[in-house]
XYZ file of C-alpha atoms in Angstrom:
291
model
C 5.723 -21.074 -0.390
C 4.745 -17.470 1.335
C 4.052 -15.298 -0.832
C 5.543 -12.427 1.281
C 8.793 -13.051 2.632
C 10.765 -10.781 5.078
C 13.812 -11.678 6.625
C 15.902 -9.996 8.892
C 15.081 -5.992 8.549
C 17.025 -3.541 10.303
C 16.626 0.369 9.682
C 19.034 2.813 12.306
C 18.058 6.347 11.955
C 21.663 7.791 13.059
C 22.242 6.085 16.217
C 19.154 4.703 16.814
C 17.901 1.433 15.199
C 14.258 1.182 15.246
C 14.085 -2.180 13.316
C 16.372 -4.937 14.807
C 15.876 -7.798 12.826
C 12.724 -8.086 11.708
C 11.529 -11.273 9.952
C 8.019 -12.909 9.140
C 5.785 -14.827 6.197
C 2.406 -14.050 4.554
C 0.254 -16.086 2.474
C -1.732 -14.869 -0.441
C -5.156 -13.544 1.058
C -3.860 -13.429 4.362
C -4.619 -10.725 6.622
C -1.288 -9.314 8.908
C -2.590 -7.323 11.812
C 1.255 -5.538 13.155
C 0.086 -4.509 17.055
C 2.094 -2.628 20.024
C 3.426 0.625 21.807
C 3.767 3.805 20.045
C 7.675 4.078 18.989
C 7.958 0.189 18.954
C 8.813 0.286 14.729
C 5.300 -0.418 13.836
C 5.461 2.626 11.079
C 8.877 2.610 10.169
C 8.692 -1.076 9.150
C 5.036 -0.305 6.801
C 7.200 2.492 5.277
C 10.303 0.014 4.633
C 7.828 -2.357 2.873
C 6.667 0.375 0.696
C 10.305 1.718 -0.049
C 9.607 4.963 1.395
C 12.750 4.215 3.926
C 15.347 1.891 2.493
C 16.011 -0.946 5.062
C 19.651 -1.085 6.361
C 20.042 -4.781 6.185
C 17.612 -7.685 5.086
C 16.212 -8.851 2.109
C 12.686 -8.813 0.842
C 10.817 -11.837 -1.174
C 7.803 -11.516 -3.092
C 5.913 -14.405 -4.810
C 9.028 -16.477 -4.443
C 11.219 -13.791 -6.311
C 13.676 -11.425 -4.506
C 12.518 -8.208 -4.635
C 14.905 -6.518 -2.352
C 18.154 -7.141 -0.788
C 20.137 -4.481 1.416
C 23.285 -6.098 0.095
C 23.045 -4.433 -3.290
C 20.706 -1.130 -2.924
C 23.737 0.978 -3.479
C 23.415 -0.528 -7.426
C 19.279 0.489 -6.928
C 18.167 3.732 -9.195
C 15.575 5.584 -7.928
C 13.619 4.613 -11.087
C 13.911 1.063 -9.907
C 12.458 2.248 -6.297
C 9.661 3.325 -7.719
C 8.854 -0.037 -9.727
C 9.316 -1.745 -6.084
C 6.991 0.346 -4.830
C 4.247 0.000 -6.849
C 3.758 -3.802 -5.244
C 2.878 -2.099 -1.732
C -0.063 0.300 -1.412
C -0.264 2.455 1.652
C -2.654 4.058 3.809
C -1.925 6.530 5.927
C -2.925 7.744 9.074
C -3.545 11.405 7.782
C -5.341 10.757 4.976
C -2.705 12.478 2.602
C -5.412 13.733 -0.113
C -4.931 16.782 -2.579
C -7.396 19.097 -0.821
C -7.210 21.014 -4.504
C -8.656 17.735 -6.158
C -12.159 16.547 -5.766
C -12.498 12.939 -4.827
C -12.739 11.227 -8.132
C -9.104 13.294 -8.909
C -7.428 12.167 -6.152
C -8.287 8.672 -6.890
C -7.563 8.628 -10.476
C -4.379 10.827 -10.438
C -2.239 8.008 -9.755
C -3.662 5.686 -12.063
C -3.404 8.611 -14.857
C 0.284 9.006 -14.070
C 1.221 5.158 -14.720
C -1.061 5.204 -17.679
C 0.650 8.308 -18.994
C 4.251 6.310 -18.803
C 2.040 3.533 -20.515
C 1.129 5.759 -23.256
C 4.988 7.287 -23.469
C 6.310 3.659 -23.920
C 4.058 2.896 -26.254
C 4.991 6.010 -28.477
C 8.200 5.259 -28.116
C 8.177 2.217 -29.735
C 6.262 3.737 -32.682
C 8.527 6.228 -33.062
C 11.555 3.387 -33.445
C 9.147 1.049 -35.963
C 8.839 4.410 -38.181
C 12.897 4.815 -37.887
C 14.062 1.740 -39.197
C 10.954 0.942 -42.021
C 11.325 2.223 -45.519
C 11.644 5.906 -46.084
C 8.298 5.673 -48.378
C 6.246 3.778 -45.858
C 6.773 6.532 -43.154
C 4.077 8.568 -43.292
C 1.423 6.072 -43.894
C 3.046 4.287 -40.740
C 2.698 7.412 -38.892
C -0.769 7.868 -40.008
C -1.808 4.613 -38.823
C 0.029 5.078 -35.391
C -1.689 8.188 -34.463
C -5.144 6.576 -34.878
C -3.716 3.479 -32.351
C -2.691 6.419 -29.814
C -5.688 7.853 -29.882
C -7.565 4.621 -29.080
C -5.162 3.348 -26.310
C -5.378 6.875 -25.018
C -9.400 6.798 -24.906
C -9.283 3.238 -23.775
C -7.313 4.212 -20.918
C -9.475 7.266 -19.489
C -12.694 4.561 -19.897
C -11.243 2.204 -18.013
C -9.622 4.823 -15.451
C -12.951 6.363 -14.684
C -14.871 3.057 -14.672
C -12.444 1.538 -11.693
C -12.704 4.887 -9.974
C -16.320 4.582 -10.001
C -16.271 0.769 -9.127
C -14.116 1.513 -6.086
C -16.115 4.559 -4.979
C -19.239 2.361 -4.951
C -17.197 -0.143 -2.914
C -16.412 2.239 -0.146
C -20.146 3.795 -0.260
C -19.220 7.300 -1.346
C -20.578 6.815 -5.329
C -22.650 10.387 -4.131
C -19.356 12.348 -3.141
C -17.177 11.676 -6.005
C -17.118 15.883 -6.864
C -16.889 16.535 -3.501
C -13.575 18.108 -2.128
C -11.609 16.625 0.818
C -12.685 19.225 2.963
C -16.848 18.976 2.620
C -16.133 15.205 3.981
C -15.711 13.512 7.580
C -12.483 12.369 8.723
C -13.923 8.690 7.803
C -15.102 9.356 4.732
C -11.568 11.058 3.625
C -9.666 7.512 4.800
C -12.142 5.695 2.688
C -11.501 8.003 -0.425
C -7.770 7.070 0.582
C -8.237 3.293 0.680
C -10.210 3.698 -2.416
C -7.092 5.241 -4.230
C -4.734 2.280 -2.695
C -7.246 0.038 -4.264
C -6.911 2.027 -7.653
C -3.101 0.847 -7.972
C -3.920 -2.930 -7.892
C -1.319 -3.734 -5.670
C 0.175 -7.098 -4.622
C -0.328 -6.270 -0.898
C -2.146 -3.117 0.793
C -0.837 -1.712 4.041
C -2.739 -0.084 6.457
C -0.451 2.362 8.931
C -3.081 2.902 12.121
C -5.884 3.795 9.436
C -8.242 5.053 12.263
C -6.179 7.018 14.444
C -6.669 10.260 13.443
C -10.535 9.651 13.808
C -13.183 10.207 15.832
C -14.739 7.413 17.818
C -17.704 7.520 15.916
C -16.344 7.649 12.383
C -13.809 4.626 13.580
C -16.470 1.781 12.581
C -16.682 2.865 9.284
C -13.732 2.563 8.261
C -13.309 -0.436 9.536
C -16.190 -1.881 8.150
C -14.134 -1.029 4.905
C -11.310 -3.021 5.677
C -12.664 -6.049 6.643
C -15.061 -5.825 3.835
C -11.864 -6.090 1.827
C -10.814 -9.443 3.442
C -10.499 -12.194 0.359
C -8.541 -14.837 -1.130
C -7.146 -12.121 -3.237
C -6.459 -9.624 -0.939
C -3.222 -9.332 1.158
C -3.280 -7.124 3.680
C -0.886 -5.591 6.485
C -2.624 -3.746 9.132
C -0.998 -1.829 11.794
C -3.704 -1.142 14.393
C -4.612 -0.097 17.704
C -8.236 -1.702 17.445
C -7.067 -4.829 19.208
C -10.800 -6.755 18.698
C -10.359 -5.766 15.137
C -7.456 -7.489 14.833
C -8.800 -9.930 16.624
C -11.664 -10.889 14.181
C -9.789 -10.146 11.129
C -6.445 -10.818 10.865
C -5.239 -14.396 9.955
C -1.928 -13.992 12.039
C -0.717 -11.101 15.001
C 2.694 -9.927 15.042
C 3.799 -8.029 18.270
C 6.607 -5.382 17.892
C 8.186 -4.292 20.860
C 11.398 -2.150 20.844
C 12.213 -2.988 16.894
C 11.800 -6.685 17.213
C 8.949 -8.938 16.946
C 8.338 -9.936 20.867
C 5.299 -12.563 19.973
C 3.648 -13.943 16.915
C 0.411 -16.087 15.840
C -2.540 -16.757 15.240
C -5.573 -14.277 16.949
C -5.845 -17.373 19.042
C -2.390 -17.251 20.366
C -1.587 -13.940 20.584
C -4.720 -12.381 22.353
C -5.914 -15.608 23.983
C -3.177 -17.485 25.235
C 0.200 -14.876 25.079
C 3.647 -16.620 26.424
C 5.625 -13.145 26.587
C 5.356 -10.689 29.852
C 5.449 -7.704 27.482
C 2.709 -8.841 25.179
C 0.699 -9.595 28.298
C 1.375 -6.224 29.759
C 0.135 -4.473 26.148
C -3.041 -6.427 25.956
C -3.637 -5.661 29.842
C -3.111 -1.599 29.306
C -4.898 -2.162 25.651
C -7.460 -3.491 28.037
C -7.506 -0.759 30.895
C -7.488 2.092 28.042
C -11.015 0.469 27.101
C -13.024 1.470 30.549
């Protein structure tokens, strides 16, 4: 069974649908490189995945359990949105860091906010065990709940800091971790970003162009990164211009062309041996763009 299932996504921004059916599997640890022309639905489907747009039509599987279906989002809260997010992590292409924050903040605010509605459950639940015990038991109850707090709350910040240095070590910036966003390079800024998609411990990170807004220069870095990243516990969706990146990473190429998936395969397939005229007309101006 795939453990990421998609089947037939459609998104229409007014009159204009940008996804027109889209459908495809991934297997746990498998890497999804998404490839083609700018406008093509590449972004708009990433951003579908991750809830930020809410898919027209389709339905949405994860680890053989229905995690989405278009069918009934008019009965979806907002609060439930945001559960449904929190199995997709996404990196932009603009880095999207708090330039206010230094880079440890940025990459433990997240985690701090979900620990924080941790923490406010947990109180919660206190509060309603010291409602319905004995009158006289009360304030010893309380008593022994506030010293519990206090350890889940220290608890939490220890093992919130020690992830955030983990995953800065991971991405090679351990030394910049009080630095702001604006004393790094553009590459080291999407690798503070990938560090605080890593933070979330999410089912399947997405990748939306993550070198585009770079330099040349900076561009190996980050992928370095990303393919360092590559294991049987990692699922990844990468949309990407770096067609020999995709090449030697990804475990399966989709083409998008005009909202629908034109080709599909493995690296193989796709870059070695492609049946459609479009995808062969990409990968020849993917080509030309090169020299």
């Amino acid at each position: 069974m795939a453990f990421l299932e998609v089947k037939n996504y459609r998104k229409r921004f007014g009159e204009n649908e940008v996804l027109k059916g889209i459908s495809f599997t991934l297997n746990k640890g498998e890497v999804l490189a998404v490839i083609g022309s700018s406008g093509g639905g590449k972004t708009t489907l990433l951003r579908c995945l991750n809830f930020l747009e809410i898919p027209d039509e389709g339905e949405l599987y994860l680890g053989g359990e229905k995690l989405f279906d278009a069918a009934e989002k008019l009965k979806i809260s907002n609060a439930r949105i945001r559960e449904k997010r929190l199995h997709f992590g996404l990196v932009f292409q603009q880095f999207n860091l708090f330039p206010q924050y230094t880079v440890f903040k940025n990459i433990t605010l997240a985690q701090a906010l979900l620990a924080r509605q941790e923490f406010s459950r947990k109180k919660a639940e206190f509060s309603a065990a010291r409602r319905g015990a004995p009158k006289e038991k009360r304030a010893q109850l309380k008593a022994e709940q506030k010293k519990i707090l206090a350890e889940i709350k220290a608890n939490q910040k220890a093992a919130i800091e020690q992830k955030t240095l983990a995953l800065l070590e991971r991405v090679g910036l351990s030394e910049k971790k009080d630095a702001y966003p604006h004393e790094l390079s553009g590459g080291q800024q999407q690798r503070v970003a990938i560090a605080r998609a890593l933070a979330l411990s999410t089912d399947i990170l997405c990748f939306d162009e993550p070198t585009s807004a770079l330099d040349p220069e900076l561009t190996g870095e980050v992928l370095k990164v990303i393919k360092g990243l590559k294991s049987s516990e990692s699922t990844m969706i990468v949309v990407t211009h770096e067609m020999d990146f995709a090449r030697g990473v990804a475990d399966h190429v989709v083409f998008i062309a005009d909202g629908q998936i034109e080709e599909e395969g493995t690296p193989e397939e796709v870059f070695g041996s492609p049946k459609s005229e479009k995808t062969q007309a990409f990968l020849r101006k993917s080509l030309e763009e090169l020299f």
